[in-house]
Amino acid sequence: MAKADRISALVLFAVGAYWLVETIQLLRASPLREPGENIVPLVVSVALMVCSVWLFVISAPKKEEKEGRLFSNRARIALLLGLMVVYLALVPVFGFACSTALFLLLMLTVVEKYSWWKSLLLAAGVTTSLFLVFRLCLYLPLPPGPWGF
Amino acid sequence: MEIFGHDLLNGFVTAASPFNLACAFLGVLLGTLVGVLPGIGPTSGIAILLPITASLGPIPAIIMLAGIYYGAMYGGSTTSILINMPGEIASVVTAVDGYQLAKKGRAGPALSIAAISSFFAGTLSLVGLTFFAPPLAEVALSFGPPEYFALMVLALTVVISLSGKVLVKGVIAGLLGFLVAAIGTDPVSGAFRFTFGVPKLMGGIDFVVACIGLFAVGEILVNTEQAVKAVYDAKLGRLLPTVRELKDSLGAMVRSTVIGFFMGLLPGVSTGITSFVAYDVEKKLSKHPERFGQGAIEGVAAAEGANNAATSGAFVPLMALGLPPGPALAVLLGAFMIYGLQPGPLLFEQHPDFAWAVIASMYIGNVMLLVLNLPLVGIWARVALLPYPVLAGLVLAFSFIGAFSVRNSLFDVWVMLVFGAIGYLMKKLDFPQAPLILCLVLAPRLEASLYQALKLGNGSAAILFNRPVSLVLMLAAAAATVLSLWLSKKKGVPVGDED
């Protein structure tokens, strides 16, 4: 955890510094500055940088401690995240219903190792139920595909 | 007494209309489901359903969303007792004795006592809410921007202090909430800021989208990594408790109600820690403390009573001061604002019909929950059989619909995915999520209050320390900071982070 904490401290410091630069630019660009204008982002970005340094200091690795693996199953996570990215990219092309069915099918077969026929039934059942409830009963405007749903 | 004669009665009349009753029923039903199912908590449940309830109107929508919140507390006990897998954090303590009772073939009485204790504590603490919230709101009517700013600083300080194992991580999470809230429009000048050249960020990051990402998607990513599968093999046995079991539990129900209600008033104190304190008190008062952990039914009564009482207690600061004590109520606060209702001292004055209808619906919802949980406990137990991968797929699809429905924008769904990844990393790296959400929800109001206070003080921050109430609140915030620093040096005190 110490190594991961140190890396997060560095990332957070960079975020704080970036926010500070942006805030200073905003303050410079504002000709009629009101009291309190952008003071919160200014204080918060400085505080984030200070806290990042604090986290970096307290997370110094101790010699006697051996670190375990923080992320135990990276392949599954990467696979699921990748599938979700593809899913969102496909929604504008194929619409909510088809993309969701495809996402669920791939998630259950590829990530969870379900059999194809079981995954196909589940994906079709879940998508149809969701479409019936939210689109046809509650009239929610879900993204349509080229075939209208 | 006038409140009972007029406003509360009117509230019951409104809440008892067929449509509002149906909304309350649907809310507590979904809440129980959320509580039963692991991997989805009340915060994500409310966040996902919030945009979908937008067409219902303020009273039915808030009645339903509040039902999800307190219904989840009831449902959480079922999986805790039967399979030692709490559906949400508030039921972790329930599992200690509840699961032992189930292993001894007494799952039925344990589930009944959990439901009865939840009903008893939930209803009694609603009486507390009825009495406490209006006078507190009257006191808060005299608050100006400096007092409000100081009150929010105090609330956020306490939440951050009590969150997570490492204090600095709680502070960082809170600061990140402020940064995210800063994206969009400056509340002072109205100018766009931190949009990084992306026009869709001009409207800011919607807190509902952030909530769904952090709590629902983030949780699924964590569980996917652990390859969670559901297993259920307990037998219920007889359902109704004996007179002896009821007698043994009565004292625990009363004490846990008082403890839970007053702890629920405090910002940052989770229902999980409230249950733990009530359980610990019962153990200390018991003539046979050695039975605790081995299947003491009063342990189940204490844990369940406390978390349900805390749930009603938490509505006092929300409705009277506009301050949500935890992330789930922060989302509910957002729901109030979507309908143009500002929780706080003016709520009872300007919208008494709304405020009292919601409170009355909670009395009715508690009765519905008792009916739902006692005879149907076997069905709820079987719901837990749903394989986690299927549940995860369902939750992801619901999350998509929830995030998309906020502004009918696919961009929001991408934002949800980004927050899902952030939520996953926060969980893995032990950063508490509650401060991020609370700061995200409260930041615009805090910034506006600060601006108004500085205007009142002609640009001087001294106004925050010149007025007695704001001075006391700022000193209390400073004291909370010093105390948490001292405690974190002594020993970590993780009590706050919850879903």
mmCIF file of C-alpha atoms in Angstrom, chain B residues 50-314:
data_model
loop_
_atom_site.group_PDB
_atom_site.id
_atom_site.type_symbol
_atom_site.label_atom_id
_atom_site.label_comp_id
_atom_site.label_asym_id
_atom_site.label_seq_id
_atom_site.Cartn_x
_atom_site.Cartn_y
_atom_site.Cartn_z
ATOM 1 C CA LEU B 50 -33.521 9.563 -8.840
ATOM 2 C CA PRO B 51 -33.647 10.612 -12.519
ATOM 3 C CA ILE B 52 -36.288 7.987 -13.208
ATOM 4 C CA THR B 53 -38.581 9.461 -10.513
ATOM 5 C CA ALA B 54 -38.246 12.966 -11.970
ATOM 6 C CA SER B 55 -41.678 12.873 -13.588
ATOM 7 C CA LEU B 56 -43.525 11.858 -10.419
ATOM 8 C CA GLY B 57 -43.612 15.251 -8.701
ATOM 9 C CA PRO B 58 -41.799 16.197 -5.483
ATOM 10 C CA ILE B 59 -43.924 14.474 -2.826
ATOM 11 C CA PRO B 60 -44.268 11.011 -4.430
ATOM 12 C CA ALA B 61 -40.653 11.063 -5.643
ATOM 13 C CA ILE B 62 -39.134 11.916 -2.240
ATOM 14 C CA ILE B 63 -41.515 9.482 -0.503
ATOM 15 C CA MET B 64 -40.210 6.746 -2.811
ATOM 16 C CA LEU B 65 -36.530 7.693 -2.516
ATOM 17 C CA ALA B 66 -36.750 7.999 1.288
ATOM 18 C CA GLY B 67 -38.417 4.562 1.296
ATOM 19 C CA ILE B 68 -35.400 3.117 -0.494
ATOM 20 C CA TYR B 69 -33.124 4.592 2.188
ATOM 21 C CA TYR B 70 -34.871 3.275 5.275
ATOM 22 C CA GLY B 71 -36.070 0.114 3.515
ATOM 23 C CA ALA B 72 -32.454 -0.860 2.841
ATOM 24 C CA MET B 73 -31.797 -0.931 6.589
ATOM 25 C CA TYR B 74 -34.527 -3.568 7.014
ATOM 26 C CA GLY B 75 -33.436 -5.688 4.082
ATOM 27 C CA GLY B 76 -29.770 -5.743 5.049
ATOM 28 C CA SER B 77 -30.430 -8.018 8.010
ATOM 29 C CA THR B 78 -31.695 -10.929 5.885
ATOM 30 C CA THR B 79 -28.446 -11.856 4.143
ATOM 31 C CA SER B 80 -26.471 -10.996 7.299
ATOM 32 C CA ILE B 81 -28.390 -13.563 9.318
ATOM 33 C CA LEU B 82 -28.794 -16.252 6.667
ATOM 34 C CA ILE B 83 -25.490 -16.274 4.831
ATOM 35 C CA ASN B 84 -23.228 -14.066 6.966
ATOM 36 C CA MET B 85 -23.046 -11.627 4.052
ATOM 37 C CA PRO B 86 -24.373 -8.174 4.990
ATOM 38 C CA GLY B 87 -26.217 -6.509 2.106
ATOM 39 C CA GLU B 88 -25.020 -3.139 3.412
ATOM 40 C CA ILE B 89 -22.560 -1.941 6.052
ATOM 41 C CA ALA B 90 -25.234 -1.184 8.678
ATOM 42 C CA SER B 91 -25.941 -4.913 9.013
ATOM 43 C CA VAL B 92 -22.375 -6.058 9.607
ATOM 44 C CA VAL B 93 -22.941 -6.212 13.386
ATOM 45 C CA THR B 94 -26.260 -8.036 12.883
ATOM 46 C CA ALA B 95 -24.327 -10.899 11.282
ATOM 47 C CA VAL B 96 -22.233 -11.456 14.429
ATOM 48 C CA ASP B 97 -25.042 -13.105 16.430
ATOM 49 C CA GLY B 98 -27.609 -13.486 13.665
ATOM 50 C CA TYR B 99 -25.500 -15.921 11.655
ATOM 51 C CA GLN B 100 -24.698 -17.922 14.791
ATOM 52 C CA LEU B 101 -28.439 -18.213 15.475
ATOM 53 C CA ALA B 102 -29.027 -19.333 11.871
ATOM 54 C CA LYS B 103 -26.352 -22.015 12.219
ATOM 55 C CA LYS B 104 -28.211 -23.285 15.307
ATOM 56 C CA GLY B 105 -31.449 -23.545 13.284
ATOM 57 C CA ARG B 106 -32.938 -20.333 14.751
ATOM 58 C CA ALA B 107 -32.769 -18.187 11.624
ATOM 59 C CA GLY B 108 -36.556 -17.610 11.706
ATOM 60 C CA PRO B 109 -36.722 -16.046 15.182
ATOM 61 C CA ALA B 110 -33.553 -14.040 14.470
ATOM 62 C CA LEU B 111 -35.101 -12.594 11.301
ATOM 63 C CA SER B 112 -38.363 -11.855 13.131
ATOM 64 C CA ILE B 113 -36.619 -10.110 16.000
ATOM 65 C CA ALA B 114 -34.579 -8.110 13.462
ATOM 66 C CA ALA B 115 -37.802 -7.019 11.718
ATOM 67 C CA ILE B 116 -39.664 -6.256 14.972
ATOM 68 C CA SER B 117 -36.712 -4.325 16.401
ATOM 69 C CA SER B 118 -36.334 -2.403 13.147
ATOM 70 C CA PHE B 119 -40.030 -1.504 13.221
ATOM 71 C CA PHE B 120 -39.980 -0.546 16.917
ATOM 72 C CA ALA B 121 -36.841 1.619 16.623
ATOM 73 C CA GLY B 122 -37.795 3.064 13.248
ATOM 74 C CA THR B 123 -41.226 4.153 14.445
ATOM 75 C CA LEU B 124 -40.110 5.470 17.840
ATOM 76 C CA SER B 125 -37.296 7.501 16.294
ATOM 77 C CA LEU B 126 -39.776 8.960 13.807
ATOM 78 C CA VAL B 127 -41.564 10.414 16.831
ATOM 79 C CA GLY B 128 -38.172 11.949 17.704
ATOM 80 C CA LEU B 129 -37.908 13.347 14.168
ATOM 81 C CA THR B 130 -41.426 14.802 14.461
ATOM 82 C CA PHE B 131 -40.526 16.597 17.693
ATOM 83 C CA PHE B 132 -36.906 17.597 17.004
ATOM 84 C CA ALA B 133 -36.880 18.821 13.418
ATOM 85 C CA PRO B 134 -39.371 21.744 13.596
ATOM 86 C CA PRO B 135 -37.846 23.449 16.708
ATOM 87 C CA LEU B 136 -34.344 22.992 15.285
ATOM 88 C CA ALA B 137 -35.516 24.554 12.033
ATOM 89 C CA GLU B 138 -36.932 27.504 13.983
ATOM 90 C CA VAL B 139 -33.575 28.097 15.664
ATOM 91 C CA ALA B 140 -31.831 27.908 12.288
ATOM 92 C CA LEU B 141 -34.188 30.550 10.852
ATOM 93 C CA SER B 142 -32.051 33.205 12.536
ATOM 94 C CA PHE B 143 -28.938 31.991 10.672
ATOM 95 C CA GLY B 144 -27.387 34.274 8.053
ATOM 96 C CA PRO B 145 -24.714 33.395 5.431
ATOM 97 C CA PRO B 146 -21.808 33.477 7.955
ATOM 98 C CA GLU B 147 -23.607 31.034 10.273
ATOM 99 C CA TYR B 148 -24.514 28.757 7.359
ATOM 100 C CA PHE B 149 -20.974 28.783 6.068
ATOM 101 C CA ALA B 150 -19.658 27.944 9.556
ATOM 102 C CA LEU B 151 -22.287 25.199 9.988
ATOM 103 C CA MET B 152 -21.291 23.560 6.704
ATOM 104 C CA VAL B 153 -17.599 23.843 7.586
ATOM 105 C CA LEU B 154 -18.339 22.131 10.916
ATOM 106 C CA ALA B 155 -20.393 19.357 9.286
ATOM 107 C CA LEU B 156 -17.788 18.659 6.610
ATOM 108 C CA THR B 157 -14.961 18.761 9.161
ATOM 109 C CA VAL B 158 -16.708 16.157 11.304
ATOM 110 C CA VAL B 159 -17.503 13.948 8.298
ATOM 111 C CA ILE B 160 -13.921 14.093 7.056
ATOM 112 C CA SER B 161 -12.512 13.545 10.552
ATOM 113 C CA LEU B 162 -14.546 10.397 11.055
ATOM 114 C CA SER B 163 -13.995 8.910 7.593
ATOM 115 C CA GLY B 164 -11.511 6.253 6.709
ATOM 116 C CA LYS B 165 -8.484 4.815 8.418
ATOM 117 C CA VAL B 166 -6.054 7.612 7.558
ATOM 118 C CA LEU B 167 -7.158 11.190 8.269
ATOM 119 C CA VAL B 168 -5.300 12.749 5.346
ATOM 120 C CA LYS B 169 -7.076 10.431 2.907
ATOM 121 C CA GLY B 170 -10.451 11.668 4.193
ATOM 122 C CA VAL B 171 -9.284 15.268 3.754
ATOM 123 C CA ILE B 172 -8.060 14.550 0.214
ATOM 124 C CA ALA B 173 -11.371 12.876 -0.678
ATOM 125 C CA GLY B 174 -13.238 15.962 0.551
ATOM 126 C CA LEU B 175 -10.944 18.279 -1.418
ATOM 127 C CA LEU B 176 -11.517 16.214 -4.561
ATOM 128 C CA GLY B 177 -15.250 16.715 -4.024
ATOM 129 C CA PHE B 178 -14.690 20.491 -4.010
ATOM 130 C CA LEU B 179 -12.572 20.299 -7.177
ATOM 131 C CA VAL B 180 -15.224 18.312 -9.029
ATOM 132 C CA ALA B 181 -17.911 20.744 -7.831
ATOM 133 C CA ALA B 182 -15.848 23.671 -9.178
ATOM 134 C CA ILE B 183 -16.183 22.364 -12.745
ATOM 135 C CA GLY B 184 -18.812 24.269 -14.712
ATOM 136 C CA THR B 185 -20.062 27.682 -13.661
ATOM 137 C CA ASP B 186 -18.656 30.006 -11.007
ATOM 138 C CA PRO B 187 -21.561 30.711 -8.595
ATOM 139 C CA VAL B 188 -20.229 34.232 -7.965
ATOM 140 C CA SER B 189 -19.520 35.642 -11.429
ATOM 141 C CA GLY B 190 -21.475 33.135 -13.515
ATOM 142 C CA ALA B 191 -18.392 32.645 -15.696
ATOM 143 C CA PHE B 192 -17.419 29.188 -16.955
ATOM 144 C CA ARG B 193 -14.425 27.614 -15.242
ATOM 145 C CA PHE B 194 -12.391 24.380 -15.311
ATOM 146 C CA THR B 195 -14.146 23.123 -18.440
ATOM 147 C CA PHE B 196 -10.837 22.136 -20.148
ATOM 148 C CA GLY B 197 -12.264 23.216 -23.498
ATOM 149 C CA VAL B 198 -15.053 20.625 -23.330
ATOM 150 C CA PRO B 199 -18.385 22.416 -23.941
ATOM 151 C CA LYS B 200 -20.371 19.639 -22.247
ATOM 152 C CA LEU B 201 -18.569 20.383 -18.989
ATOM 153 C CA MET B 202 -20.078 23.883 -18.899
ATOM 154 C CA GLY B 203 -23.114 22.438 -17.120
ATOM 155 C CA GLY B 204 -20.804 20.908 -14.511
ATOM 156 C CA ILE B 205 -20.554 17.335 -13.279
ATOM 157 C CA ASP B 206 -23.933 16.188 -12.038
ATOM 158 C CA PHE B 207 -23.601 14.738 -8.540
ATOM 159 C CA VAL B 208 -26.070 11.928 -9.366
ATOM 160 C CA VAL B 209 -23.830 10.751 -12.193
ATOM 161 C CA ALA B 210 -20.788 10.937 -9.900
ATOM 162 C CA CYS B 211 -22.658 8.987 -7.206
ATOM 163 C CA ILE B 212 -23.736 6.212 -9.574
ATOM 164 C CA GLY B 213 -20.155 5.892 -10.812
ATOM 165 C CA LEU B 214 -18.492 5.932 -7.408
ATOM 166 C CA PHE B 215 -20.908 3.703 -5.549
ATOM 167 C CA ALA B 216 -22.535 1.394 -8.119
ATOM 168 C CA VAL B 217 -19.920 0.945 -10.876
ATOM 169 C CA GLY B 218 -16.969 1.210 -8.452
ATOM 170 C CA GLU B 219 -18.464 -1.479 -6.206
ATOM 171 C CA ILE B 220 -19.039 -3.807 -9.160
ATOM 172 C CA LEU B 221 -15.437 -3.410 -10.276
ATOM 173 C CA VAL B 222 -14.221 -4.280 -6.767
ATOM 174 C CA ASN B 223 -16.500 -7.327 -6.573
ATOM 175 C CA THR B 224 -15.557 -8.446 -10.085
ATOM 176 C CA GLU B 225 -11.938 -8.450 -9.040
ATOM 177 C CA GLN B 226 -12.811 -10.664 -6.081
ATOM 178 C CA ALA B 227 -15.019 -12.891 -8.278
ATOM 179 C CA VAL B 228 -17.928 -12.777 -5.779
ATOM 180 C CA LYS B 229 -20.477 -15.607 -6.065
ATOM 181 C CA ALA B 230 -23.632 -15.890 -3.953
ATOM 182 C CA VAL B 231 -24.126 -18.950 -1.745
ATOM 183 C CA TYR B 232 -27.191 -19.687 0.375
ATOM 184 C CA ASP B 233 -27.652 -22.821 2.415
ATOM 185 C CA ALA B 234 -29.331 -21.841 5.699
ATOM 186 C CA LYS B 235 -32.684 -23.158 6.895
ATOM 187 C CA LEU B 236 -35.221 -20.751 8.380
ATOM 188 C CA GLY B 237 -36.720 -22.955 11.108
ATOM 189 C CA ARG B 238 -39.776 -21.578 12.946
ATOM 190 C CA LEU B 239 -40.433 -17.933 12.106
ATOM 191 C CA LEU B 240 -42.107 -16.368 15.130
ATOM 192 C CA PRO B 241 -40.045 -15.625 18.242
ATOM 193 C CA THR B 242 -41.084 -17.010 21.623
ATOM 194 C CA VAL B 243 -42.321 -14.741 24.439
ATOM 195 C CA ARG B 244 -38.976 -15.290 26.163
ATOM 196 C CA GLU B 245 -37.049 -14.167 23.087
ATOM 197 C CA LEU B 246 -39.233 -11.072 22.791
ATOM 198 C CA LYS B 247 -38.751 -10.305 26.486
ATOM 199 C CA ASP B 248 -34.992 -10.724 26.164
ATOM 200 C CA SER B 249 -34.927 -8.305 23.240
ATOM 201 C CA LEU B 250 -37.242 -5.573 24.549
ATOM 202 C CA GLY B 251 -34.618 -3.744 26.633
ATOM 203 C CA ALA B 252 -32.151 -3.887 23.746
ATOM 204 C CA MET B 253 -34.769 -2.426 21.382
ATOM 205 C CA VAL B 254 -35.443 0.568 23.671
ATOM 206 C CA ARG B 255 -31.771 1.299 24.402
ATOM 207 C CA SER B 256 -30.679 0.900 20.788
ATOM 208 C CA THR B 257 -33.457 3.281 19.671
ATOM 209 C CA VAL B 258 -32.152 6.052 21.946
ATOM 210 C CA ILE B 259 -28.502 5.415 20.995
ATOM 211 C CA GLY B 260 -29.279 5.133 17.290
ATOM 212 C CA PHE B 261 -31.461 8.231 17.118
ATOM 213 C CA PHE B 262 -28.974 10.553 18.816
ATOM 214 C CA MET B 263 -25.969 9.135 16.948
ATOM 215 C CA GLY B 264 -27.920 9.493 13.709
ATOM 216 C CA LEU B 265 -28.118 13.249 14.303
ATOM 217 C CA LEU B 266 -24.324 13.552 14.041
ATOM 218 C CA PRO B 267 -22.712 14.095 10.657
ATOM 219 C CA GLY B 268 -20.269 11.442 9.531
ATOM 220 C CA VAL B 269 -21.321 8.756 12.004
ATOM 221 C CA SER B 270 -22.332 5.766 9.917
ATOM 222 C CA THR B 271 -25.186 3.401 10.722
ATOM 223 C CA GLY B 272 -22.496 0.712 10.938
ATOM 224 C CA ILE B 273 -20.774 2.322 13.912
ATOM 225 C CA THR B 274 -24.156 3.148 15.506
ATOM 226 C CA SER B 275 -25.038 -0.565 15.441
ATOM 227 C CA PHE B 276 -21.651 -1.422 16.865
ATOM 228 C CA VAL B 277 -22.037 1.031 19.792
ATOM 229 C CA ALA B 278 -25.560 -0.237 20.608
ATOM 230 C CA TYR B 279 -24.326 -3.836 20.417
ATOM 231 C CA ASP B 280 -21.386 -3.041 22.684
ATOM 232 C CA VAL B 281 -23.674 -1.345 25.241
ATOM 233 C CA GLU B 282 -25.927 -4.428 25.319
ATOM 234 C CA LYS B 283 -22.956 -6.708 25.772
ATOM 235 C CA LYS B 284 -21.672 -4.609 28.664
ATOM 236 C CA LEU B 285 -25.108 -4.492 30.339
ATOM 237 C CA SER B 286 -25.784 -8.204 29.888
ATOM 238 C CA LYS B 287 -25.540 -10.656 32.782
ATOM 239 C CA HIS B 288 -24.131 -13.157 30.294
ATOM 240 C CA PRO B 289 -21.816 -11.211 27.976
ATOM 241 C CA GLU B 290 -20.173 -14.488 26.938
ATOM 242 C CA ARG B 291 -23.315 -15.318 24.896
ATOM 243 C CA PHE B 292 -22.645 -12.366 22.586
ATOM 244 C CA GLY B 293 -20.982 -13.588 19.424
ATOM 245 C CA GLN B 294 -22.370 -17.099 20.059
ATOM 246 C CA GLY B 295 -25.994 -16.349 19.106
ATOM 247 C CA ALA B 296 -27.517 -13.798 21.534
ATOM 248 C CA ILE B 297 -30.862 -12.658 20.145
ATOM 249 C CA GLU B 298 -30.627 -9.321 21.985
ATOM 250 C CA GLY B 299 -27.455 -8.657 19.977
ATOM 251 C CA VAL B 300 -29.509 -8.870 16.775
ATOM 252 C CA ALA B 301 -32.210 -6.625 18.297
ATOM 253 C CA ALA B 302 -29.642 -4.008 19.359
ATOM 254 C CA ALA B 303 -27.838 -3.866 16.022
ATOM 255 C CA GLU B 304 -30.985 -3.681 13.918
ATOM 256 C CA GLY B 305 -32.755 -1.237 16.270
ATOM 257 C CA ALA B 306 -29.787 1.132 16.250
ATOM 258 C CA ASN B 307 -29.314 1.289 12.501
ATOM 259 C CA ASN B 308 -33.003 1.917 11.880
ATOM 260 C CA ALA B 309 -33.228 4.575 14.598
ATOM 261 C CA ALA B 310 -30.144 6.278 13.154
ATOM 262 C CA THR B 311 -31.826 6.368 9.767
ATOM 263 C CA SER B 312 -34.731 8.450 11.089
ATOM 264 C CA GLY B 313 -32.380 10.527 13.253
ATOM 265 C CA ALA B 314 -30.373 11.450 10.163
#
